[in-house]
Amino acid sequence: MPEFPTPDVSSRRAAKAVIPAAGLATRFLPATKAVPKELLPVVDRPVLQYIVEEAAAAGIHDILLVTGRGKTSMVDHFDRRPDLEQRLEAKGDTERLAAIVRPSELAEIYTCRQPEQLGLGHAVSYAESHVGGESFAVLLGDEFTDESDPVLPDMLDLQARTGGVVLCLLEIGDDEVSRYGIASVRPSDLAAGDAEVVEVTDMVEKPALEEAPSRLAVVGRYVLPNAIFDAIRRIGPGAGGEIQLTDAMALLLKEGVPVHGVVFRGTRYDTGAPLGYLQAVVELACRRKDLQLFREWLRDFVAGGLGTGERGG
Ligand code: UTP
């Protein structure tokens, strides 16, 4: 068994994030045949912008986007658009002007390509040279947390102390167990802000309900030590024939690397498939003061047995 290097307990907080966004998005076809699911709008911002905002709010301003075929338009969203800026400036539309400049100010965006979609672990492996020798965060490209309830800062602080793997765990219902990686946990003395921290002793990918060791699902935020790259090299294809990030993390766990979970009690939006996407759009639209009319329309629509509701422009 290869010796695991001394964990980088340098109390250095990870400063880079990787957003794997090269997946084929089959659950959202045909919408995602030509449009990356990461660019689908939630109200008036693409999903990916919420994710980059989440990283930036946690102090991460160096982001590597793992892209694939037909997905390069994602990068354009974080670039400047001088022609559009001039037009808005001439019209005196300062609000929209600020809104289109904002994405370019959030972070430095770098990209690399995953040439074949061989799984999440495989996608993360392409980040090795960009990340260098440090720990780093991984934010999946199709989910985000509500800005009022951030989890990433606590995860980053905790990882700087343990030097190991830090996961985001979400309590789910019985009916959802078979869709997630489920963690086996025991209490931990560590704290992360106000959040509960548990020690992870095992992870089972998409178990049957009877075999699930808990109701704590591993969701799409991770803070990982650099040793994950070596672990990815040492695992073979797992579930679905893909190189699974879960398998690489399980290997590190087996070799004694500390793995902790921060139990997330806030709101998470999963936009990878139509149902969760629609829920995110409706929830965030209802919170917008400038879309008060949507909220009123929705109330009438629901009260009218989903059959009425006056439409506005
Ligand atoms: P998903 O499991 O949602 O896969 O990946 P997917 O291909 O995007 O979507 P479905 O299941 O076919 O509908 C979770 C995250 O990992 C990325 C995806 O882009 C998404 O952000 N991913 C997945 C990659 O970057 N490469 C892969 O090979 C697989």
Short mmCIF file of N, CA, C and O in Angstrom, two decimals, residues 44 84-85 87-89 91-103 288 290:
data_model
loop_
_atom_site.label_atom_id
_atom_site.label_comp_id
_atom_site.label_asym_id
_atom_site.label_seq_id
_atom_site.Cartn_x
_atom_site.Cartn_y
_atom_site.Cartn_z
N ASP A 44 -32.79 35.07 -14.08
CA ASP A 44 -32.06 35.77 -15.14
C ASP A 44 -30.56 35.61 -15.05
O ASP A 44 -29.81 36.37 -15.66
N LEU A 84 -21.91 45.28 -26.00
CA LEU A 84 -23.13 45.34 -25.20
C LEU A 84 -23.02 46.41 -24.11
O LEU A 84 -23.97 47.15 -23.85
N GLU A 85 -21.84 46.50 -23.53
CA GLU A 85 -21.63 47.50 -22.47
C GLU A 85 -21.83 48.91 -23.01
O GLU A 85 -22.49 49.75 -22.39
N ARG A 87 -23.59 49.81 -25.61
CA ARG A 87 -25.00 50.02 -25.92
C ARG A 87 -25.80 50.38 -24.66
O ARG A 87 -26.60 51.31 -24.64
N LEU A 88 -25.55 49.64 -23.58
CA LEU A 88 -26.29 49.88 -22.33
C LEU A 88 -25.89 51.24 -21.73
O LEU A 88 -26.73 51.96 -21.18
N GLU A 89 -24.61 51.55 -21.86
CA GLU A 89 -24.12 52.83 -21.34
C GLU A 89 -24.81 53.98 -22.08
O GLU A 89 -25.28 54.94 -21.46
N LYS A 91 -27.63 53.97 -23.48
CA LYS A 91 -29.05 54.03 -23.08
C LYS A 91 -29.23 54.48 -21.64
O LYS A 91 -30.35 54.68 -21.17
N GLY A 92 -28.11 54.56 -20.93
CA GLY A 92 -28.19 54.94 -19.51
C GLY A 92 -28.75 53.83 -18.63
O GLY A 92 -29.23 54.08 -17.52
N ASP A 93 -28.68 52.58 -19.11
CA ASP A 93 -29.21 51.45 -18.35
C ASP A 93 -28.12 50.92 -17.40
O ASP A 93 -27.51 49.87 -17.65
N THR A 94 -27.88 51.65 -16.34
CA THR A 94 -26.76 51.32 -15.46
C THR A 94 -26.97 49.99 -14.72
O THR A 94 -26.01 49.29 -14.42
N GLU A 95 -28.22 49.66 -14.46
CA GLU A 95 -28.49 48.42 -13.73
C GLU A 95 -28.08 47.19 -14.54
O GLU A 95 -27.36 46.31 -14.06
N ARG A 96 -28.52 47.16 -15.80
CA ARG A 96 -28.15 46.01 -16.64
C ARG A 96 -26.66 46.04 -16.97
O ARG A 96 -26.02 44.99 -17.10
N LEU A 97 -26.11 47.22 -17.10
CA LEU A 97 -24.67 47.34 -17.36
C LEU A 97 -23.88 46.68 -16.21
O LEU A 97 -23.00 45.85 -16.45
N ALA A 98 -24.25 47.00 -15.01
CA ALA A 98 -23.57 46.40 -13.85
C ALA A 98 -23.77 44.89 -13.84
O ALA A 98 -22.84 44.13 -13.52
N ALA A 99 -24.97 44.45 -14.25
CA ALA A 99 -25.27 43.01 -14.21
C ALA A 99 -24.44 42.24 -15.23
O ALA A 99 -24.05 41.09 -14.96
N ILE A 100 -24.13 42.86 -16.37
CA ILE A 100 -23.34 42.08 -17.35
C ILE A 100 -21.84 42.16 -17.06
O ILE A 100 -21.08 41.29 -17.46
N VAL A 101 -21.41 43.19 -16.35
CA VAL A 101 -19.98 43.29 -16.01
C VAL A 101 -19.66 42.38 -14.82
O VAL A 101 -18.58 41.80 -14.74
N ARG A 102 -20.63 42.22 -13.93
CA ARG A 102 -20.40 41.51 -12.68
C ARG A 102 -19.73 40.13 -12.83
O ARG A 102 -18.76 39.84 -12.12
N PRO A 103 -20.18 39.25 -13.74
CA PRO A 103 -19.56 37.93 -13.81
C PRO A 103 -18.05 37.98 -14.03
O PRO A 103 -17.31 37.15 -13.51
N ARG A 288 -37.79 37.38 -5.40
CA ARG A 288 -37.31 38.63 -6.01
C ARG A 288 -38.36 39.73 -5.89
O ARG A 288 -39.49 39.57 -6.35
N ASP A 290 -38.47 42.52 -7.46
CA ASP A 290 -38.86 43.06 -8.76
C ASP A 290 -39.77 42.10 -9.53
O ASP A 290 -40.26 42.45 -10.61
#
